[in-house]
Coordinates of C-alpha atoms in Angstrom, one line a residue:
X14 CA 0.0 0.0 0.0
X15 CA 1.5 3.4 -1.2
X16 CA 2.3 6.0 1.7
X17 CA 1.5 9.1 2.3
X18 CA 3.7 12.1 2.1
X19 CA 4.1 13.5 5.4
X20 CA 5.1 16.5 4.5
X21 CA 1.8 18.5 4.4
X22 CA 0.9 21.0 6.9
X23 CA -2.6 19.8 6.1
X24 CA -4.9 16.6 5.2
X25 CA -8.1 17.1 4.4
X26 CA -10.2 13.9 4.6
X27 CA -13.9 14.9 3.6
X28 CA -14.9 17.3 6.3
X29 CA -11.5 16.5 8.8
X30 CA -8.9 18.2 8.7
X31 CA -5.7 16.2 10.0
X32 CA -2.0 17.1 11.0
X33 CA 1.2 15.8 11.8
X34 CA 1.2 12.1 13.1
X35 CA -2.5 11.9 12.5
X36 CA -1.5 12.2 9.0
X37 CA -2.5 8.6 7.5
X38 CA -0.9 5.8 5.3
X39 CA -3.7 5.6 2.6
X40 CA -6.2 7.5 1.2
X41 CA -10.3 6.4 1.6
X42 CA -10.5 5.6 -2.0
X43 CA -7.5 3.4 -1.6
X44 CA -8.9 1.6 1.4
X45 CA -12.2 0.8 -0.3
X46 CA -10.6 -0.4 -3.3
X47 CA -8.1 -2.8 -2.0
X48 CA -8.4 -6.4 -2.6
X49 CA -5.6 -7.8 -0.2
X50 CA -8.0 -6.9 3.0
X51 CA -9.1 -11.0 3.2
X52 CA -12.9 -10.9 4.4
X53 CA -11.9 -7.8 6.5
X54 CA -14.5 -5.9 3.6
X55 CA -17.5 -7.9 5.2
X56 CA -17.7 -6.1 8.4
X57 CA -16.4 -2.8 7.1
X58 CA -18.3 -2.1 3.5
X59 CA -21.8 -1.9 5.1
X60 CA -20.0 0.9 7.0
X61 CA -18.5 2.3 4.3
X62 CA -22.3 2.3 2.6
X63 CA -23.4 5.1 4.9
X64 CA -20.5 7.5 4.7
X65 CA -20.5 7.6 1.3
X66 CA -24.5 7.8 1.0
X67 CA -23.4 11.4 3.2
X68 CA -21.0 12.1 0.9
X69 CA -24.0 12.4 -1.8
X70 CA -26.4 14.0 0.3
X71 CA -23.8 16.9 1.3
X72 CA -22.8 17.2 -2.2
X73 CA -26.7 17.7 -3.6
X74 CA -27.7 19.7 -0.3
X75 CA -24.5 22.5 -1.3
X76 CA -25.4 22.5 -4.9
X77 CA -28.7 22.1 -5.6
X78 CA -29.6 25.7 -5.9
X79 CA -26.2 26.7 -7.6
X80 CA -28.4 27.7 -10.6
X81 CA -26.5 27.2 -13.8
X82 CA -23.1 26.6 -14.0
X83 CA -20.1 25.0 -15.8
X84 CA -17.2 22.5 -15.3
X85 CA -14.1 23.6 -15.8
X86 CA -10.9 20.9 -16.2
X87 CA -7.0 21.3 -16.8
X88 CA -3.7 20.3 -14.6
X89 CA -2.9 20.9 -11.0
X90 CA 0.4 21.4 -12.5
X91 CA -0.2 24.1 -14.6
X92 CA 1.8 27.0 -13.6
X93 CA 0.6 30.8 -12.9
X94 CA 1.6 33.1 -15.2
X95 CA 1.7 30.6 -18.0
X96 CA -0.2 30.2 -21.3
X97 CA -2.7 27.9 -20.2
X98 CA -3.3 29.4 -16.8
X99 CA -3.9 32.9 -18.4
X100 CA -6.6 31.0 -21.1
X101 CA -8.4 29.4 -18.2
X102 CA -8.6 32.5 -15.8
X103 CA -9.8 34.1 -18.7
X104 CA -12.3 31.0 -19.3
X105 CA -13.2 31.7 -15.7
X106 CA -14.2 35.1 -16.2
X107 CA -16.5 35.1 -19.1
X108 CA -18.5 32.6 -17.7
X109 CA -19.0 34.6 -14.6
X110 CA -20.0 37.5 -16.8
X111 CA -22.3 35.1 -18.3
X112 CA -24.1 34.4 -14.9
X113 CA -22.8 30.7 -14.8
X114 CA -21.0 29.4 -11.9
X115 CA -17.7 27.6 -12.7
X116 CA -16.9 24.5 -10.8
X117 CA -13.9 23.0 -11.4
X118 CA -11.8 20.8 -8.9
X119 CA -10.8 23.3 -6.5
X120 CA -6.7 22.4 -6.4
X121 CA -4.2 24.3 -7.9
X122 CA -2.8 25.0 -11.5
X123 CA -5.7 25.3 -13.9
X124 CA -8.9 24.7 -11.1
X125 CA -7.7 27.7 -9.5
X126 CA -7.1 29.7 -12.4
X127 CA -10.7 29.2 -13.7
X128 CA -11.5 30.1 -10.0
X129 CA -9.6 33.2 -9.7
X130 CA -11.4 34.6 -12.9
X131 CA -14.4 33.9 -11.6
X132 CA -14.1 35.3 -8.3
X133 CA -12.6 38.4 -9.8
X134 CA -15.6 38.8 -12.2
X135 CA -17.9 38.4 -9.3
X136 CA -19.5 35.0 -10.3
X137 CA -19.9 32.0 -8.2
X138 CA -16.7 30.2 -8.0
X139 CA -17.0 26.3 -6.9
X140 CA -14.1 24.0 -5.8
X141 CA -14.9 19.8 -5.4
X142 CA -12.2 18.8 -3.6
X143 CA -10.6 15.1 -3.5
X144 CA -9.2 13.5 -0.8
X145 CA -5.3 13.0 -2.1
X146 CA -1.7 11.8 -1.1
X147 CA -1.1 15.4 -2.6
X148 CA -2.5 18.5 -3.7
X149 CA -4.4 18.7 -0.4
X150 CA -6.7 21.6 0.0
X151 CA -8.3 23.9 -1.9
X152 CA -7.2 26.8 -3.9
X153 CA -8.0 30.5 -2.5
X154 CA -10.6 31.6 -5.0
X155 CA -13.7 29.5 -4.2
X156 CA -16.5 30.5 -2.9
X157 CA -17.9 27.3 -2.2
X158 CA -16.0 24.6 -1.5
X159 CA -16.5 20.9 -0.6
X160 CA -14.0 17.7 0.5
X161 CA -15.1 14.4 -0.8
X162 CA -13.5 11.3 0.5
X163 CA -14.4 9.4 -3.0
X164 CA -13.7 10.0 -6.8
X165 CA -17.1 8.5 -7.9
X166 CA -19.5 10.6 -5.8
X167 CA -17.0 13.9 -6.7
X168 CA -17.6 13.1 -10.4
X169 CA -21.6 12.7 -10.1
X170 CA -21.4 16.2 -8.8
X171 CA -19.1 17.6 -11.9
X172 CA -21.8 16.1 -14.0
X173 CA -25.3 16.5 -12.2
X174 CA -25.0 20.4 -12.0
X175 CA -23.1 21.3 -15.3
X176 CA -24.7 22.4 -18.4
X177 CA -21.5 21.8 -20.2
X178 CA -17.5 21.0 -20.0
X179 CA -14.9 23.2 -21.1
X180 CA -11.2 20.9 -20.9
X181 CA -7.9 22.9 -21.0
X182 CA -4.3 20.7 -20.9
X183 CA -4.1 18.0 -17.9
X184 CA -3.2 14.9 -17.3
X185 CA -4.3 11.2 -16.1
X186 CA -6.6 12.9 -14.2
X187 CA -8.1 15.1 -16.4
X188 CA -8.3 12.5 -19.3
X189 CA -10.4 10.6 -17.0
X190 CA -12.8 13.8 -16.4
X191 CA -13.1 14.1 -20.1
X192 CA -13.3 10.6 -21.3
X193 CA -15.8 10.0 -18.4
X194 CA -18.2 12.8 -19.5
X195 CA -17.9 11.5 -23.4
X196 CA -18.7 8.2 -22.4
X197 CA -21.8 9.5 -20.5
X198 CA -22.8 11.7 -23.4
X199 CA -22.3 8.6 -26.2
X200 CA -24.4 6.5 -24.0
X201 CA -27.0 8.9 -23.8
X202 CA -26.6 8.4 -19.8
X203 CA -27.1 12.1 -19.4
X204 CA -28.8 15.1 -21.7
X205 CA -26.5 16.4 -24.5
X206 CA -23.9 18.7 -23.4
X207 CA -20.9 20.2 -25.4
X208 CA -17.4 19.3 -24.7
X209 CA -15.3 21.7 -25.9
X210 CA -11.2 20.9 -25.6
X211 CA -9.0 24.1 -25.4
X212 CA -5.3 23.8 -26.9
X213 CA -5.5 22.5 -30.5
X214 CA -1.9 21.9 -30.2
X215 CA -1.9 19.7 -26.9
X216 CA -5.1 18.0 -28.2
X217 CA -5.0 17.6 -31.9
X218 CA -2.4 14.5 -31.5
X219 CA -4.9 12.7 -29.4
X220 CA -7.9 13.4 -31.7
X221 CA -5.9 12.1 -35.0
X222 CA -5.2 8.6 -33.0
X223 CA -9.2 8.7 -31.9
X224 CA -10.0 9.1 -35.6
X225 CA -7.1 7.4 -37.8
X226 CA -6.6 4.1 -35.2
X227 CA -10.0 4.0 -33.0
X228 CA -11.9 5.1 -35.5
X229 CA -10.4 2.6 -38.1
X230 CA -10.3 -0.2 -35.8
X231 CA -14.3 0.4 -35.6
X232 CA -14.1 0.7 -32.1
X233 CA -16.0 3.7 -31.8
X234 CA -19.0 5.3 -34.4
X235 CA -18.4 7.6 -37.5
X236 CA -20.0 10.7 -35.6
X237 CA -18.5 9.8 -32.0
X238 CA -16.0 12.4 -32.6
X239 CA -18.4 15.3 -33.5
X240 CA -19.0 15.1 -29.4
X241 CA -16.1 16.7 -29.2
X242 CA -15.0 20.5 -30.1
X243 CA -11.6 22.0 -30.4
X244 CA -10.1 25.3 -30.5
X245 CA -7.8 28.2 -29.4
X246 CA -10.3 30.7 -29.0
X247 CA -11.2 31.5 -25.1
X248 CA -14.1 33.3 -26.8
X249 CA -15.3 30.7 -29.2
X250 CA -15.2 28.1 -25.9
X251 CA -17.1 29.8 -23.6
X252 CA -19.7 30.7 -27.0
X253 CA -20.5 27.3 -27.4
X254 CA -20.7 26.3 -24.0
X255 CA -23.1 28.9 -23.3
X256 CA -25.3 28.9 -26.8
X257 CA -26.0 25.1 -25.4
X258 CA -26.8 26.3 -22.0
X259 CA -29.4 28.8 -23.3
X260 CA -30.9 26.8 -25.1

């Protein structure tokens, strides 16, 4: 089982806050996902049941009157003062203008750069935090934030209460975000949204392997890409996510 860095000053675990030795070994996602337990799970799970059934509950309680708003995905590692964190704060902004909250992951890097324009433009500016063995706590700029112990029930919330996704450059983590909400989209598991990717050059590689080898493999439909938009424009992103949302 993977340890922890000790070296935070902080460990936020849902709700708890934790320092020092009280730091622990593993996160709750790791916990509930490991296999190695024996029959340990029996007595435990139905346990586990009712937290995260909490974890739910608190997320729809916080959110359900948000009004409209949008997701907003990109690195943690993204740094200020770069290309990418400029386009997202920027992002961040307009959709504040707009009226729309942004929500976005509430860490560092591109989540708080989509918060800080936000904030700065006077909108609603949301953070879902994620329990982690880094990038604990959330960034500055939210208004309202929330700690979730599990990935799955921090995702549902991403999804329930967004009228669309706008994806700058990320990672593992924010490959999963976006190939999550396509999958949901494809299988018609939730109301047409737009997806739009920002970064043509960061992206365009991956969408010329989706259509020359997935596509030609047949392992995904002609149109399955048209789910998907792509461009450089700040403006033309926040347009389309918006012209969807309005109507």
């Amino acid at each position: 089982m993977s340890q922890a860095p000790r070296q935070h000053s902080e460990y936020r675990k849902g709700p708890v806050t934790l320092r020092r030795s009280q730091v622990p070994d593993s996160t709750t996602d790791a916990r509930l996902l490991d296999s190695s337990v024996n029959g340990e799970w029996v007595h435990t799970d139905p346990w586990r049941v009712m937290r995260i059934q909490a974890e739910f509950v608190e997320g729809f309680g916080a959110l359900a009157e948000l009004g409209q708003a949008i997701s907003v995905f990109g690195s943690a590692r993204t740094p200020p003062g770069s290309k990418y964190y400029d386009m997202a704060r920027r992002v961040g902004g307009k959709l504040a203008e707009a009226g729309f909250a942004v929500i976005t992951g509430g860490g560092p890097g591109t989540m708080e750069a989509a918060n800080h324009g936000a904030a700065e433009a006077g909108g609603v500016s949301v953070g879902l935090g994620i329990e982690l063995e880094f990038e604990q706590g959330l960034n500055p700029y939210i208004d309202l934030g929330i700690n979730f112990r599990y990935f799955f029930v921090r995702k549902t919330m991403f999804v329930k209460y967004a009228s669309g996704f706008i994806v700058l450059p990320g990672g593992f983590g924010t490959f999963d975000e976006l190939f999550e909400a396509l999958v949901l989209v494809q299988t018609h598991k939730v109301t047409k949204f737009p997806i739009v990717l920002v970064g043509v050059d960061y992206w365009q590689g991956l969408l010329d392997w989706i259509r020359s080898t997935v596509g030609e493999y047949g392992m995904i439909s002609p149109g399955d890409l048209d789910l998907l938009q792509v461009t450089d424009d700040v403006d033309e992103a926040v347009r389309v996510v918006l012209e969807f949302a309005h109507r």
